[in-house]
Amino acid sequence: QVQLVESGGGLVQAGGSLRLSCAASGRTSYAMGWFRQAPGEEREFVAAIRWGGASPYYGDFVKGRFTISRDNAKHTLYLQMNSLKPEDTAVYHCAARTPCTVVARGPHEYEYWGQGTQVTVSS
């Protein structure tokens, strides 16, 4: 099993940047992803990355604004978010799945989830 704890959320003005982190403990050889959920909305795929870090996979709305990365030595997943928009406001969750070499965009395809960190973008 793996335990996931997100951090780095907060309030930022439109056009600003935030870097989210997700610290993993326990077994950590997973593929990992970021999802977000706004009030009244379904959980939305943001990005995913394999254990080795090759060929990250992004949701259609990202359009080059976000970058997912991981530092396996530190057991930490990151999401660098630039050019933030008010519509990016949501709770951002990290998630883990097996096998570690396969990424996926469906929330149901992930086995473990963090509690989330709130991102609020003001206009």
PDB file of C-alpha atoms in Angstrom:
ATOM      1  CA  GLN A   1       0.000   0.000   0.000  1.00  0.00           C
ATOM      2  CA  VAL A   2       0.923   3.646  -0.310  1.00  0.00           C
ATOM      3  CA  GLN A   3      -0.128   6.717   1.629  1.00  0.00           C
ATOM      4  CA  LEU A   4      -0.374  10.015  -0.265  1.00  0.00           C
ATOM      5  CA  VAL A   5      -0.334  13.533   1.177  1.00  0.00           C
ATOM      6  CA  GLU A   6      -0.727  16.606  -1.018  1.00  0.00           C
ATOM      7  CA  SER A   7       0.524  20.106  -0.250  1.00  0.00           C
ATOM      8  CA  GLY A   8       1.167  23.388  -1.992  1.00  0.00           C
ATOM      9  CA  GLY A   9      -2.345  24.566  -2.698  1.00  0.00           C
ATOM     10  CA  GLY A  10      -3.525  28.053  -1.907  1.00  0.00           C
ATOM     11  CA  LEU A  11      -4.980  31.269  -3.243  1.00  0.00           C
ATOM     12  CA  VAL A  12      -3.381  32.822  -6.310  1.00  0.00           C
ATOM     13  CA  GLN A  13      -4.360  35.504  -8.787  1.00  0.00           C
ATOM     14  CA  ALA A  14      -5.146  34.658 -12.382  1.00  0.00           C
ATOM     15  CA  GLY A  15      -1.943  34.325 -14.386  1.00  0.00           C
ATOM     16  CA  GLY A  16       0.006  33.171 -11.358  1.00  0.00           C
ATOM     17  CA  SER A  17       1.707  29.885 -10.586  1.00  0.00           C
ATOM     18  CA  LEU A  18       1.623  27.177  -7.932  1.00  0.00           C
ATOM     19  CA  ARG A  19       3.565  23.963  -7.443  1.00  0.00           C
ATOM     20  CA  LEU A  20       1.728  21.105  -5.846  1.00  0.00           C
ATOM     21  CA  SER A  21       3.539  18.259  -4.135  1.00  0.00           C
ATOM     22  CA  CYS A  22       2.398  14.769  -3.234  1.00  0.00           C
ATOM     23  CA  ALA A  23       4.493  12.896  -0.698  1.00  0.00           C
ATOM     24  CA  ALA A  24       4.241   9.109  -0.839  1.00  0.00           C
ATOM     25  CA  SER A  25       5.063   6.659   1.921  1.00  0.00           C
ATOM     26  CA  GLY A  26       4.953   2.911   2.057  1.00  0.00           C
ATOM     27  CA  ARG A  27       5.375   1.088  -1.200  1.00  0.00           C
ATOM     28  CA  THR A  28       6.027   3.756  -3.853  1.00  0.00           C
ATOM     29  CA  SER A  29       6.585   1.948  -7.161  1.00  0.00           C
ATOM     30  CA  TYR A  30       3.403   3.202  -8.780  1.00  0.00           C
ATOM     31  CA  ALA A  31       2.345   5.178 -11.781  1.00  0.00           C
ATOM     32  CA  MET A  32       0.837   8.382 -10.459  1.00  0.00           C
ATOM     33  CA  GLY A  33      -1.589  11.021 -11.511  1.00  0.00           C
ATOM     34  CA  TRP A  34      -3.213  14.304 -10.609  1.00  0.00           C
ATOM     35  CA  PHE A  35      -6.951  14.856 -10.690  1.00  0.00           C
ATOM     36  CA  ARG A  36      -9.087  17.812  -9.714  1.00  0.00           C
ATOM     37  CA  GLN A  37     -12.646  18.252  -8.570  1.00  0.00           C
ATOM     38  CA  ALA A  38     -14.612  21.465  -8.433  1.00  0.00           C
ATOM     39  CA  PRO A  39     -17.833  21.749  -6.385  1.00  0.00           C
ATOM     40  CA  GLY A  40     -20.687  19.966  -8.122  1.00  0.00           C
ATOM     41  CA  GLU A  41     -18.404  18.585 -10.808  1.00  0.00           C
ATOM     42  CA  GLU A  42     -16.987  15.149 -11.537  1.00  0.00           C
ATOM     43  CA  ARG A  43     -13.375  14.367 -10.799  1.00  0.00           C
ATOM     44  CA  GLU A  44     -11.307  15.454 -13.816  1.00  0.00           C
ATOM     45  CA  PHE A  45      -8.033  14.031 -15.091  1.00  0.00           C
ATOM     46  CA  VAL A  46      -5.143  16.511 -15.043  1.00  0.00           C
ATOM     47  CA  ALA A  47      -1.919  14.581 -15.686  1.00  0.00           C
ATOM     48  CA  ALA A  48      -0.218  11.235 -15.145  1.00  0.00           C
ATOM     49  CA  ILE A  49       3.328   9.903 -15.141  1.00  0.00           C
ATOM     50  CA  ARG A  50       4.924   6.478 -15.185  1.00  0.00           C
ATOM     51  CA  TRP A  51       7.361   5.252 -12.538  1.00  0.00           C
ATOM     52  CA  GLY A  52      10.306   6.041 -14.844  1.00  0.00           C
ATOM     53  CA  GLY A  53       8.974   9.495 -15.721  1.00  0.00           C
ATOM     54  CA  ALA A  54       8.881   9.040 -19.495  1.00  0.00           C
ATOM     55  CA  SER A  55       6.083  10.436 -21.689  1.00  0.00           C
ATOM     56  CA  PRO A  56       3.829  12.233 -19.209  1.00  0.00           C
ATOM     57  CA  TYR A  57       0.172  12.318 -20.177  1.00  0.00           C
ATOM     58  CA  TYR A  58      -2.037  15.409 -19.816  1.00  0.00           C
ATOM     59  CA  GLY A  59      -5.683  16.298 -19.878  1.00  0.00           C
ATOM     60  CA  ASP A  60      -6.875  18.211 -22.916  1.00  0.00           C
ATOM     61  CA  PHE A  61      -7.449  21.430 -21.010  1.00  0.00           C
ATOM     62  CA  VAL A  62      -3.833  21.699 -19.805  1.00  0.00           C
ATOM     63  CA  LYS A  63      -2.491  23.024 -23.117  1.00  0.00           C
ATOM     64  CA  GLY A  64       1.091  23.345 -21.965  1.00  0.00           C
ATOM     65  CA  ARG A  65       0.314  25.228 -18.753  1.00  0.00           C
ATOM     66  CA  PHE A  66       0.993  22.379 -16.296  1.00  0.00           C
ATOM     67  CA  THR A  67       3.961  20.035 -15.904  1.00  0.00           C
ATOM     68  CA  ILE A  68       3.920  16.787 -13.970  1.00  0.00           C
ATOM     69  CA  SER A  69       7.170  15.375 -12.621  1.00  0.00           C
ATOM     70  CA  ARG A  70       8.394  13.034  -9.919  1.00  0.00           C
ATOM     71  CA  ASP A  71      11.470  12.527  -7.780  1.00  0.00           C
ATOM     72  CA  ASN A  72      11.529   8.854  -6.876  1.00  0.00           C
ATOM     73  CA  ALA A  73      14.457   9.332  -4.490  1.00  0.00           C
ATOM     74  CA  LYS A  74      12.270  11.719  -2.474  1.00  0.00           C
ATOM     75  CA  HIS A  75       9.079   9.711  -3.049  1.00  0.00           C
ATOM     76  CA  THR A  76       7.407  12.896  -4.245  1.00  0.00           C
ATOM     77  CA  LEU A  77       5.163  13.782  -7.162  1.00  0.00           C
ATOM     78  CA  TYR A  78       4.860  17.367  -8.382  1.00  0.00           C
ATOM     79  CA  LEU A  79       2.510  19.448 -10.482  1.00  0.00           C
ATOM     80  CA  GLN A  80       3.832  22.795 -11.655  1.00  0.00           C
ATOM     81  CA  MET A  81       0.894  24.972 -12.669  1.00  0.00           C
ATOM     82  CA  ASN A  82       1.483  28.178 -14.625  1.00  0.00           C
ATOM     83  CA  SER A  83      -0.849  30.734 -16.223  1.00  0.00           C
ATOM     84  CA  LEU A  84      -3.581  29.764 -13.800  1.00  0.00           C
ATOM     85  CA  LYS A  85      -7.178  30.666 -14.599  1.00  0.00           C
ATOM     86  CA  PRO A  86     -10.222  31.017 -12.340  1.00  0.00           C
ATOM     87  CA  GLU A  87     -11.616  27.843 -13.902  1.00  0.00           C
ATOM     88  CA  ASP A  88      -8.640  25.937 -12.485  1.00  0.00           C
ATOM     89  CA  THR A  89     -10.133  26.415  -9.021  1.00  0.00           C
ATOM     90  CA  ALA A  90     -10.688  22.966  -7.501  1.00  0.00           C
ATOM     91  CA  VAL A  91      -9.434  20.462  -4.978  1.00  0.00           C
ATOM     92  CA  TYR A  92      -6.428  18.725  -6.493  1.00  0.00           C
ATOM     93  CA  HIS A  93      -5.800  15.083  -5.621  1.00  0.00           C
ATOM     94  CA  CYS A  94      -2.863  12.842  -6.356  1.00  0.00           C
ATOM     95  CA  ALA A  95      -3.427   9.155  -7.012  1.00  0.00           C
ATOM     96  CA  ALA A  96      -1.410   5.988  -7.528  1.00  0.00           C
ATOM     97  CA  ARG A  97      -1.959   2.880  -9.627  1.00  0.00           C
ATOM     98  CA  THR A  98      -0.344  -0.314 -10.759  1.00  0.00           C
ATOM     99  CA  PRO A  99       1.339  -1.406 -12.881  1.00  0.00           C
ATOM    100  CA  CYS A 100       3.884   1.376 -12.522  1.00  0.00           C
ATOM    101  CA  THR A 101       4.553   1.470 -16.258  1.00  0.00           C
ATOM    102  CA  VAL A 102       0.984   2.221 -17.349  1.00  0.00           C
ATOM    103  CA  VAL A 103      -0.719   5.593 -17.010  1.00  0.00           C
ATOM    104  CA  ALA A 104      -4.464   6.094 -17.173  1.00  0.00           C
ATOM    105  CA  ARG A 105      -6.977   8.951 -17.218  1.00  0.00           C
ATOM    106  CA  GLY A 106      -9.947   7.368 -15.496  1.00  0.00           C
ATOM    107  CA  PRO A 107     -10.301   7.944 -11.739  1.00  0.00           C
ATOM    108  CA  HIS A 108     -11.567   4.374 -11.342  1.00  0.00           C
ATOM    109  CA  GLU A 109      -8.226   3.113 -12.655  1.00  0.00           C
ATOM    110  CA  TYR A 110      -6.356   4.426  -9.609  1.00  0.00           C
ATOM    111  CA  GLU A 111      -6.123   2.426  -6.414  1.00  0.00           C
ATOM    112  CA  TYR A 112      -4.894   4.978  -3.874  1.00  0.00           C
ATOM    113  CA  TRP A 113      -5.792   8.604  -3.294  1.00  0.00           C
ATOM    114  CA  GLY A 114      -4.660  11.531  -1.204  1.00  0.00           C
ATOM    115  CA  GLN A 115      -7.042  13.819   0.652  1.00  0.00           C
ATOM    116  CA  GLY A 116      -6.473  16.719  -1.710  1.00  0.00           C
ATOM    117  CA  THR A 117      -5.266  20.305  -1.574  1.00  0.00           C
ATOM    118  CA  GLN A 118      -7.409  23.321  -2.422  1.00  0.00           C
ATOM    119  CA  VAL A 119      -6.369  25.592  -5.276  1.00  0.00           C
ATOM    120  CA  THR A 120      -8.267  28.856  -5.641  1.00  0.00           C
ATOM    121  CA  VAL A 121      -7.576  31.224  -8.521  1.00  0.00           C
ATOM    122  CA  SER A 122      -9.025  34.712  -8.236  1.00  0.00           C
ATOM    123  CA  SER A 123      -9.862  36.861 -11.244  1.00  0.00           C
TER     124      SER A 123
END
